[in-house]
PDB file of C-alpha atoms and ligand atoms in Angstrom:
ATOM      1  CA  UNK A 393     -53.342  -9.993 -80.027  1.00 90.00           C
ATOM      2  CA  UNK A 394     -50.682  -9.846 -82.583  1.00 96.00           C
ATOM      3  CA  UNK A 395     -51.402  -7.334 -85.224  1.00 97.00           C
ATOM      4  CA  UNK A 396     -49.268  -6.110 -88.241  1.00 98.00           C
ATOM      5  CA  UNK A 397     -50.552  -2.886 -90.039  1.00 97.00           C
ATOM      6  CA  UNK A 398     -49.259  -2.213 -93.443  1.00 98.00           C
ATOM      7  CA  UNK A 399     -46.075  -4.070 -92.488  1.00 98.00           C
ATOM      8  CA  UNK A 400     -43.147  -3.636 -94.922  1.00 98.00           C
ATOM      9  CA  UNK A 401     -39.489  -5.057 -94.668  1.00 98.00           C
ATOM     10  CA  UNK A 402     -36.722  -4.026 -96.953  1.00 98.00           C
ATOM     11  CA  UNK A 403     -33.236  -5.820 -96.351  1.00 97.00           C
ATOM     12  CA  UNK A 404     -31.087  -2.847 -97.291  1.00 94.00           C
ATOM     13  CA  UNK A 405     -28.030  -4.986 -97.950  1.00 95.00           C
ATOM     14  CA  UNK A 406     -29.790  -6.823-100.917  1.00 93.00           C
ATOM     15  CA  UNK A 407     -32.461  -4.312-101.780  1.00 93.00           C
ATOM     16  CA  UNK A 408     -35.123  -7.050-101.251  1.00 96.00           C
ATOM     17  CA  UNK A 409     -38.560  -6.061-100.332  1.00 97.00           C
ATOM     18  CA  UNK A 410     -39.396  -9.266 -98.295  1.00 98.00           C
ATOM     19  CA  UNK A 411     -42.779  -7.969 -97.090  1.00 98.00           C
ATOM     20  CA  UNK A 412     -45.099  -5.681 -98.791  1.00 98.00           C
ATOM     21  CA  UNK A 413     -47.871  -3.835 -96.927  1.00 98.00           C
ATOM     22  CA  UNK A 414     -48.910  -7.003 -94.862  1.00 98.00           C
ATOM     23  CA  UNK A 415     -52.041  -6.716 -92.730  1.00 98.00           C
ATOM     24  CA  UNK A 416     -52.325  -9.629 -90.270  1.00 98.00           C
ATOM     25  CA  UNK A 417     -54.328 -10.205 -87.155  1.00 97.00           C
ATOM     26  CA  UNK A 418     -53.681 -13.296 -85.043  1.00 97.00           C
ATOM     27  CA  UNK A 419     -56.177 -13.547 -82.283  1.00 97.00           C
ATOM     28  CA  UNK A 420     -55.679 -15.482 -79.050  1.00 96.00           C
ATOM     29  CA  UNK A 421     -56.209 -19.326 -79.553  1.00 97.00           C
ATOM     30  CA  UNK A 422     -55.877 -19.050 -83.262  1.00 97.00           C
ATOM     31  CA  UNK A 423     -54.102 -21.831 -85.321  1.00 97.00           C
ATOM     32  CA  UNK A 424     -52.916 -20.243 -88.589  1.00 97.00           C
ATOM     33  CA  UNK A 425     -50.744 -21.419 -91.267  1.00 97.00           C
ATOM     34  CA  UNK A 426     -48.743 -19.366 -93.698  1.00 97.00           C
ATOM     35  CA  UNK A 427     -47.389 -20.963 -96.806  1.00 95.00           C
ATOM     36  CA  UNK A 428     -45.517 -19.708 -99.743  1.00 93.00           C
ATOM     37  CA  UNK A 429     -42.850 -20.618-102.238  1.00 92.00           C
ATOM     38  CA  UNK A 430     -39.186 -20.362-101.172  1.00 92.00           C
ATOM     39  CA  UNK A 431     -38.252 -16.608-101.037  1.00 95.00           C
ATOM     40  CA  UNK A 432     -41.633 -15.536-100.583  1.00 96.00           C
ATOM     41  CA  UNK A 433     -40.998 -14.020 -97.083  1.00 97.00           C
ATOM     42  CA  UNK A 434     -42.187 -16.633 -94.721  1.00 96.00           C
ATOM     43  CA  UNK A 435     -38.970 -16.617 -92.444  1.00 95.00           C
ATOM     44  CA  UNK A 436     -38.984 -12.702 -92.433  1.00 97.00           C
ATOM     45  CA  UNK A 437     -42.427 -12.640 -91.454  1.00 97.00           C
ATOM     46  CA  UNK A 438     -41.628 -15.217 -88.571  1.00 97.00           C
ATOM     47  CA  UNK A 439     -38.679 -13.072 -87.494  1.00 96.00           C
ATOM     48  CA  UNK A 440     -40.855 -10.043 -87.386  1.00 97.00           C
ATOM     49  CA  UNK A 441     -43.699 -11.592 -85.398  1.00 97.00           C
ATOM     50  CA  UNK A 442     -41.088 -13.204 -83.021  1.00 97.00           C
ATOM     51  CA  UNK A 443     -39.227  -9.724 -82.412  1.00 97.00           C
ATOM     52  CA  UNK A 444     -35.971 -11.097 -84.068  1.00 95.00           C
ATOM     53  CA  UNK A 445     -36.235  -8.419 -86.682  1.00 95.00           C
ATOM     54  CA  UNK A 446     -37.780  -5.059 -87.090  1.00 94.00           C
ATOM     55  CA  UNK A 447     -40.030  -3.607 -89.768  1.00 96.00           C
ATOM     56  CA  UNK A 448     -38.903  -1.068 -92.248  1.00 96.00           C
ATOM     57  CA  UNK A 449     -42.388   0.486 -92.239  1.00 96.00           C
ATOM     58  CA  UNK A 450     -45.687  -0.052 -90.734  1.00 97.00           C
ATOM     59  CA  UNK A 451     -46.689  -1.113 -87.351  1.00 97.00           C
ATOM     60  CA  UNK A 452     -46.516  -4.210 -85.105  1.00 97.00           C
ATOM     61  CA  UNK A 453     -48.788  -4.403 -82.245  1.00 97.00           C
ATOM     62  CA  UNK A 454     -48.145  -7.246 -79.662  1.00 95.00           C
ATOM     63  CA  UNK A 455     -50.772  -7.656 -77.079  1.00 91.00           C
ATOM     64  CA  UNK A 456     -51.679  -3.976 -77.686  1.00 88.00           C
ATOM     65  CA  UNK A 457     -48.076  -2.700 -77.395  1.00 91.00           C
ATOM     66  CA  UNK A 458     -46.536  -0.901 -80.292  1.00 94.00           C
ATOM     67  CA  UNK A 459     -43.184  -2.664 -80.506  1.00 95.00           C
ATOM     68  CA  UNK A 460     -41.809  -0.724 -83.418  1.00 86.00           C
ATOM     69  CA  UNK A 461     -40.080   1.881 -81.212  1.00 85.00           C
ATOM     70  CA  UNK A 462     -38.912  -0.415 -78.440  1.00 93.00           C
ATOM     71  CA  UNK A 463     -35.216  -0.552 -77.534  1.00 94.00           C
ATOM     72  CA  UNK A 464     -33.360  -3.968 -78.090  1.00 92.00           C
ATOM     73  CA  UNK A 465     -33.397  -4.799 -74.502  1.00 94.00           C
ATOM     74  CA  UNK A 466     -37.126  -4.351 -74.139  1.00 94.00           C
ATOM     75  CA  UNK A 467     -37.727  -6.559 -77.340  1.00 95.00           C
ATOM     76  CA  UNK A 468     -35.281  -9.278 -75.806  1.00 93.00           C
ATOM     77  CA  UNK A 469     -37.445  -9.237 -72.594  1.00 92.00           C
ATOM     78  CA  UNK A 470     -40.741  -9.389 -74.472  1.00 94.00           C
ATOM     79  CA  UNK A 471     -39.396 -12.176 -76.771  1.00 95.00           C
ATOM     80  CA  UNK A 472     -38.414 -14.235 -73.869  1.00 93.00           C
ATOM     81  CA  UNK A 473     -41.724 -13.807 -72.074  1.00 92.00           C
ATOM     82  CA  UNK A 474     -44.159 -13.885 -74.875  1.00 95.00           C
ATOM     83  CA  UNK A 475     -42.886 -15.973 -77.713  1.00 97.00           C
ATOM     84  CA  UNK A 476     -42.074 -19.621 -78.406  1.00 97.00           C
ATOM     85  CA  UNK A 477     -39.978 -20.568 -81.317  1.00 96.00           C
ATOM     86  CA  UNK A 478     -39.683 -23.850 -83.278  1.00 97.00           C
ATOM     87  CA  UNK A 479     -37.166 -23.955 -86.287  1.00 94.00           C
ATOM     88  CA  UNK A 480     -36.690 -26.509 -88.832  1.00 92.00           C
ATOM     89  CA  UNK A 481     -33.254 -27.515 -87.427  1.00 93.00           C
ATOM     90  CA  UNK A 482     -34.562 -27.991 -83.880  1.00 95.00           C
ATOM     91  CA  UNK A 483     -31.693 -25.565 -82.538  1.00 96.00           C
ATOM     92  CA  UNK A 484     -31.141 -27.840 -79.396  1.00 97.00           C
ATOM     93  CA  UNK A 485     -27.863 -27.387 -77.316  1.00 97.00           C
ATOM     94  CA  UNK A 486     -25.965 -30.751 -78.074  1.00 97.00           C
ATOM     95  CA  UNK A 487     -24.198 -30.932 -74.808  1.00 97.00           C
ATOM     96  CA  UNK A 488     -27.437 -30.627 -72.696  1.00 98.00           C
ATOM     97  CA  UNK A 489     -30.027 -33.228 -71.855  1.00 98.00           C
ATOM     98  CA  UNK A 490     -33.701 -33.084 -73.024  1.00 98.00           C
ATOM     99  CA  UNK A 491     -34.614 -31.701 -69.597  1.00 98.00           C
ATOM    100  CA  UNK A 492     -31.746 -28.979 -69.612  1.00 98.00           C
ATOM    101  CA  UNK A 493     -32.593 -27.896 -73.028  1.00 98.00           C
ATOM    102  CA  UNK A 494     -36.365 -27.474 -72.161  1.00 98.00           C
ATOM    103  CA  UNK A 495     -35.595 -25.650 -68.826  1.00 98.00           C
ATOM    104  CA  UNK A 496     -33.156 -23.252 -70.465  1.00 97.00           C
ATOM    105  CA  UNK A 497     -35.680 -20.426 -71.370  1.00 96.00           C
ATOM    106  CA  UNK A 498     -37.011 -20.637 -67.548  1.00 96.00           C
ATOM    107  CA  UNK A 499     -33.200 -20.146 -66.450  1.00 94.00           C
ATOM    108  CA  UNK A 500     -32.994 -17.077 -68.628  1.00 91.00           C
ATOM    109  CA  UNK A 501     -36.257 -15.759 -66.822  1.00 91.00           C
ATOM    110  CA  UNK A 502     -34.447 -16.333 -63.379  1.00 93.00           C
ATOM    111  CA  UNK A 503     -36.786 -19.148 -62.273  1.00 96.00           C
ATOM    112  CA  UNK A 504     -35.323 -21.198 -59.464  1.00 97.00           C
ATOM    113  CA  UNK A 505     -33.870 -24.473 -60.390  1.00 96.00           C
ATOM    114  CA  UNK A 506     -36.453 -26.707 -58.782  1.00 97.00           C
ATOM    115  CA  UNK A 507     -39.413 -25.145 -60.301  1.00 98.00           C
ATOM    116  CA  UNK A 508     -37.566 -25.137 -63.794  1.00 97.00           C
ATOM    117  CA  UNK A 509     -37.010 -28.794 -63.770  1.00 97.00           C
ATOM    118  CA  UNK A 510     -40.477 -29.661 -62.451  1.00 98.00           C
ATOM    119  CA  UNK A 511     -41.997 -27.341 -65.385  1.00 98.00           C
ATOM    120  CA  UNK A 512     -39.427 -28.883 -67.903  1.00 98.00           C
ATOM    121  CA  UNK A 513     -40.388 -32.273 -66.937  1.00 98.00           C
ATOM    122  CA  UNK A 514     -44.043 -31.474 -67.289  1.00 97.00           C
ATOM    123  CA  UNK A 515     -43.585 -29.933 -70.744  1.00 97.00           C
ATOM    124  CA  UNK A 516     -41.721 -33.026 -71.897  1.00 98.00           C
ATOM    125  CA  UNK A 517     -44.437 -35.327 -70.568  1.00 96.00           C
ATOM    126  CA  UNK A 518     -46.812 -33.316 -72.516  1.00 94.00           C
ATOM    127  CA  UNK A 519     -45.002 -33.976 -75.771  1.00 95.00           C
ATOM    128  CA  UNK A 520     -44.828 -37.719 -74.905  1.00 95.00           C
ATOM    129  CA  UNK A 521     -40.979 -37.729 -73.877  1.00 97.00           C
ATOM    130  CA  UNK A 522     -40.986 -38.324 -70.228  1.00 97.00           C
ATOM    131  CA  UNK A 523     -38.907 -41.390 -70.695  1.00 97.00           C
ATOM    132  CA  UNK A 524     -36.117 -39.364 -72.522  1.00 98.00           C
ATOM    133  CA  UNK A 525     -35.355 -36.645 -69.840  1.00 98.00           C
ATOM    134  CA  UNK A 526     -31.619 -37.376 -69.482  1.00 98.00           C
ATOM    135  CA  UNK A 527     -31.051 -38.213 -73.109  1.00 98.00           C
ATOM    136  CA  UNK A 528     -28.814 -35.728 -75.259  1.00 98.00           C
ATOM    137  CA  UNK A 529     -30.054 -34.576 -78.756  1.00 98.00           C
ATOM    138  CA  UNK A 530     -27.616 -36.949 -80.431  1.00 98.00           C
ATOM    139  CA  UNK A 531     -29.298 -39.924 -78.767  1.00 98.00           C
ATOM    140  CA  UNK A 532     -32.806 -38.919 -80.037  1.00 97.00           C
ATOM    141  CA  UNK A 533     -34.420 -39.247 -83.408  1.00 96.00           C
ATOM    142  CA  UNK A 534     -35.262 -36.165 -85.554  1.00 96.00           C
ATOM    143  CA  UNK A 535     -38.957 -36.278 -84.493  1.00 96.00           C
ATOM    144  CA  UNK A 536     -38.078 -36.704 -80.973  1.00 97.00           C
ATOM    145  CA  UNK A 537     -35.488 -33.568 -81.170  1.00 97.00           C
ATOM    146  CA  UNK A 538     -38.390 -31.497 -82.724  1.00 97.00           C
ATOM    147  CA  UNK A 539     -40.628 -32.614 -79.817  1.00 97.00           C
ATOM    148  CA  UNK A 540     -38.031 -31.420 -77.402  1.00 98.00           C
ATOM    149  CA  UNK A 541     -37.833 -28.186 -79.260  1.00 98.00           C
ATOM    150  CA  UNK A 542     -41.597 -27.736 -79.048  1.00 97.00           C
ATOM    151  CA  UNK A 543     -41.520 -28.479 -75.233  1.00 97.00           C
ATOM    152  CA  UNK A 544     -38.874 -25.806 -74.946  1.00 98.00           C
ATOM    153  CA  UNK A 545     -40.977 -23.419 -76.853  1.00 97.00           C
ATOM    154  CA  UNK A 546     -44.101 -24.004 -74.601  1.00 96.00           C
ATOM    155  CA  UNK A 547     -42.362 -24.067 -71.328  1.00 97.00           C
ATOM    156  CA  UNK A 548     -42.589 -20.416 -70.651  1.00 96.00           C
ATOM    157  CA  UNK A 549     -46.453 -20.520 -71.558  1.00 95.00           C
ATOM    158  CA  UNK A 550     -45.924 -17.792 -74.377  1.00 95.00           C
ATOM    159  CA  UNK A 551     -48.534 -15.942 -75.902  1.00 93.00           C
ATOM    160  CA  UNK A 552     -47.805 -17.410 -79.482  1.00 97.00           C
ATOM    161  CA  UNK A 553     -46.032 -20.503 -80.802  1.00 98.00           C
ATOM    162  CA  UNK A 554     -44.135 -19.544 -84.000  1.00 98.00           C
ATOM    163  CA  UNK A 555     -42.980 -22.537 -86.070  1.00 97.00           C
ATOM    164  CA  UNK A 556     -41.009 -22.056 -89.061  1.00 95.00           C
ATOM    165  CA  UNK A 557     -40.883 -25.236 -91.229  1.00 95.00           C
ATOM    166  CA  UNK A 558     -40.945 -27.521 -88.144  1.00 96.00           C
ATOM    167  CA  UNK A 559     -41.638 -30.701 -90.163  1.00 95.00           C
ATOM    168  CA  UNK A 560     -39.405 -29.991 -93.225  1.00 93.00           C
ATOM    169  CA  UNK A 561     -36.374 -32.065 -91.979  1.00 90.00           C
ATOM    170  CA  UNK A 562     -38.379 -35.000 -90.741  1.00 94.00           C
ATOM    171  CA  UNK A 563     -39.820 -38.259 -92.198  1.00 94.00           C
ATOM    172  CA  UNK A 564     -43.424 -38.516 -92.937  1.00 94.00           C
ATOM    173  CA  UNK A 565     -44.259 -40.359 -89.668  1.00 95.00           C
ATOM    174  CA  UNK A 566     -42.159 -37.951 -87.351  1.00 94.00           C
ATOM    175  CA  UNK A 567     -43.684 -35.030 -89.338  1.00 94.00           C
ATOM    176  CA  UNK A 568     -47.268 -36.475 -88.592  1.00 94.00           C
ATOM    177  CA  UNK A 569     -46.342 -36.682 -84.812  1.00 94.00           C
ATOM    178  CA  UNK A 570     -45.294 -33.111 -84.788  1.00 95.00           C
ATOM    179  CA  UNK A 571     -48.392 -31.945 -86.474  1.00 95.00           C
ATOM    180  CA  UNK A 572     -50.801 -33.986 -84.259  1.00 94.00           C
ATOM    181  CA  UNK A 573     -48.611 -32.474 -81.291  1.00 95.00           C
ATOM    182  CA  UNK A 574     -49.390 -28.822 -82.546  1.00 96.00           C
ATOM    183  CA  UNK A 575     -52.943 -29.833 -82.949  1.00 95.00           C
ATOM    184  CA  UNK A 576     -53.137 -31.010 -79.361  1.00 95.00           C
ATOM    185  CA  UNK A 577     -51.409 -27.758 -78.123  1.00 95.00           C
ATOM    186  CA  UNK A 578     -53.999 -25.690 -80.060  1.00 96.00           C
ATOM    187  CA  UNK A 579     -56.801 -27.586 -78.534  1.00 95.00           C
ATOM    188  CA  UNK A 580     -55.321 -27.020 -75.000  1.00 94.00           C
ATOM    189  CA  UNK A 581     -55.569 -23.268 -75.755  1.00 94.00           C
ATOM    190  CA  UNK A 582     -52.179 -22.257 -77.330  1.00 95.00           C
ATOM    191  CA  UNK A 583     -52.039 -19.736 -80.283  1.00 97.00           C
ATOM    192  CA  UNK A 584     -49.919 -21.089 -83.177  1.00 97.00           C
ATOM    193  CA  UNK A 585     -48.684 -19.586 -86.335  1.00 98.00           C
ATOM    194  CA  UNK A 586     -47.265 -22.340 -88.626  1.00 97.00           C
ATOM    195  CA  UNK A 587     -44.996 -21.481 -91.356  1.00 96.00           C
ATOM    196  CA  UNK A 588     -44.501 -24.201 -94.093  1.00 93.00           C
ATOM    197  CA  UNK A 589     -44.399 -24.862 -97.702  1.00 87.00           C
ATOM    198  CA  UNK A 590     -45.945 -28.250 -97.190  1.00 86.00           C
ATOM    199  CA  UNK A 591     -49.623 -27.953 -98.139  1.00 85.00           C
ATOM    200  CA  UNK A 592     -50.665 -31.139 -96.039  1.00 86.00           C
ATOM    201  CA  UNK A 593     -49.042 -29.486 -92.936  1.00 89.00           C
ATOM    202  CA  UNK A 594     -50.761 -26.136 -93.810  1.00 92.00           C
ATOM    203  CA  UNK A 595     -54.223 -27.981 -94.024  1.00 91.00           C
ATOM    204  CA  UNK A 596     -53.932 -28.801 -90.412  1.00 90.00           C
ATOM    205  CA  UNK A 597     -54.531 -25.156 -89.306  1.00 95.00           C
ATOM    206  CA  UNK A 598     -57.783 -23.637 -88.949  1.00 92.00           C
ATOM    207  CA  UNK A 599     -56.926 -20.518 -90.948  1.00 95.00           C
ATOM    208  CA  UNK A 600     -54.627 -20.698 -94.093  1.00 96.00           C
ATOM    209  CA  UNK A 601     -52.928 -17.697 -95.452  1.00 97.00           C
ATOM    210  CA  UNK A 602     -50.574 -17.325 -98.491  1.00 96.00           C
ATOM    211  CA  UNK A 603     -47.626 -15.397 -99.052  1.00 97.00           C
ATOM    212  CA  UNK A 604     -46.336 -14.370-102.538  1.00 97.00           C
ATOM    213  CA  UNK A 605     -43.482 -12.200-103.354  1.00 97.00           C
ATOM    214  CA  UNK A 606     -43.873 -10.464 -99.786  1.00 98.00           C
ATOM    215  CA  UNK A 607     -47.781 -10.058-100.092  1.00 98.00           C
ATOM    216  CA  UNK A 608     -50.008 -11.886 -97.811  1.00 97.00           C
ATOM    217  CA  UNK A 609     -53.512 -13.158 -98.984  1.00 96.00           C
ATOM    218  CA  UNK A 610     -56.283 -15.160 -97.304  1.00 88.00           C
TER     219      UNK A 610
HETATM  220  N1  ADP B 916     -30.657 -11.390 -93.965  1.00 78.76           N
HETATM  221  C1  ADP B 916     -31.150 -11.086 -95.368  1.00 78.76           C
HETATM  222  N2  ADP B 916     -30.422 -10.030 -95.994  1.00 78.76           N
HETATM  223  C2  ADP B 916     -30.810  -9.663 -97.206  1.00 78.76           C
HETATM  224  N3  ADP B 916     -31.904 -10.275 -97.924  1.00 78.76           N
HETATM  225  C3  ADP B 916     -32.575 -11.402 -97.270  1.00 78.76           C
HETATM  226  C4  ADP B 916     -32.332 -11.707 -95.988  1.00 78.76           C
HETATM  227  N4  ADP B 916     -33.225 -12.652 -95.629  1.00 78.76           N
HETATM  228  C5  ADP B 916     -33.947 -12.989 -96.443  1.00 78.76           C
HETATM  229  N5  ADP B 916     -33.490 -12.078 -97.458  1.00 78.76           N
HETATM  230  C6  ADP B 916     -34.179 -12.000 -98.947  1.00 78.76           C
HETATM  231  O1  ADP B 916     -35.806 -11.865 -98.623  1.00 78.76           O
HETATM  232  C7  ADP B 916     -36.725 -12.628 -99.368  1.00 78.76           C
HETATM  233  C8  ADP B 916     -37.550 -13.515 -98.430  1.00 78.76           C
HETATM  234  O2  ADP B 916     -36.705 -14.329 -97.515  1.00 78.76           O
HETATM  235  P1  ADP B 916     -37.189 -15.288 -96.647  1.00 78.76           P
HETATM  236  O3  ADP B 916     -38.199 -14.495 -95.663  1.00 78.76           O
HETATM  237  O4  ADP B 916     -36.045 -16.180 -96.074  1.00 78.76           O
HETATM  238  O5  ADP B 916     -38.223 -16.271 -97.429  1.00 78.76           O
HETATM  239  P2  ADP B 916     -38.692 -17.750 -97.284  1.00 78.76           P
HETATM  240  O6  ADP B 916     -38.493 -17.982 -95.622  1.00 78.76           O
HETATM  241  O7  ADP B 916     -40.215 -17.625 -97.759  1.00 78.76           O
HETATM  242  O8  ADP B 916     -37.910 -18.665 -98.130  1.00 78.76           O
HETATM  243  C9  ADP B 916     -35.655 -13.503-100.266  1.00 78.76           C
HETATM  244  O9  ADP B 916     -35.701 -12.912-101.421  1.00 78.76           O
HETATM  245  C10 ADP B 916     -34.272 -13.327 -99.565  1.00 78.76           C
HETATM  246  O10 ADP B 916     -33.271 -13.437-100.352  1.00 78.76           O
HETATM  247 MG1   MG B 917     -37.838 -19.685 -94.685  1.00 78.76          MG
END
């Protein structure tokens, strides 16, 4: 349901060709990891898959729709409805509680307050944080913050969860917690693309792919 066909990305400001004729199919329910050295194009691939950036050449089909020619407002709508993001640095809003952070994507979709809070509380329970709803990011450990970020990413029930180095800033125990959580989400039916340079993390995925200098191989 996510499909890249001969996808190329050139950053015109630097002249760097970050993706070279990448063919990739991510079926529904897949758990895929993409590894590669720093600078190999991992984040570029995630940004393209997540509709945060566009291709220079090639096609991207999301749920059968060719998104290459869509205007920015349509891309933003699709992104909010279909994509869940998890980043290395959590990207939580410091002044908001765990519950408010998790509910935020639902607010952007215009979902009423009561339902937002109910679904956000459910998502936080699913990541093992029902006793931290009113805590702000600064009152949580790194591992707990990343679990809030994962709750926020799945609260909209996206088509795909895109995680870019989600364990890179964590100690081994917290990283292990995040990986078992991703595994649990996969078993519950979520589609996951895990981008990482950590081989142990990559080994958790059912299918492993490698990026080298913008080229993807299996
Ligand atoms: N916004 C940008 N503008 C110009 N060049 C970029 C930009 N983002 C990434 N690049 C270049 O594209 C290549 C791939 O970067 P990136 O996708 O961030 O790799 P990775 O996530 O694997 O470290 C690098 O050579 C990088 O310098
Ligand atoms: Mg990166």
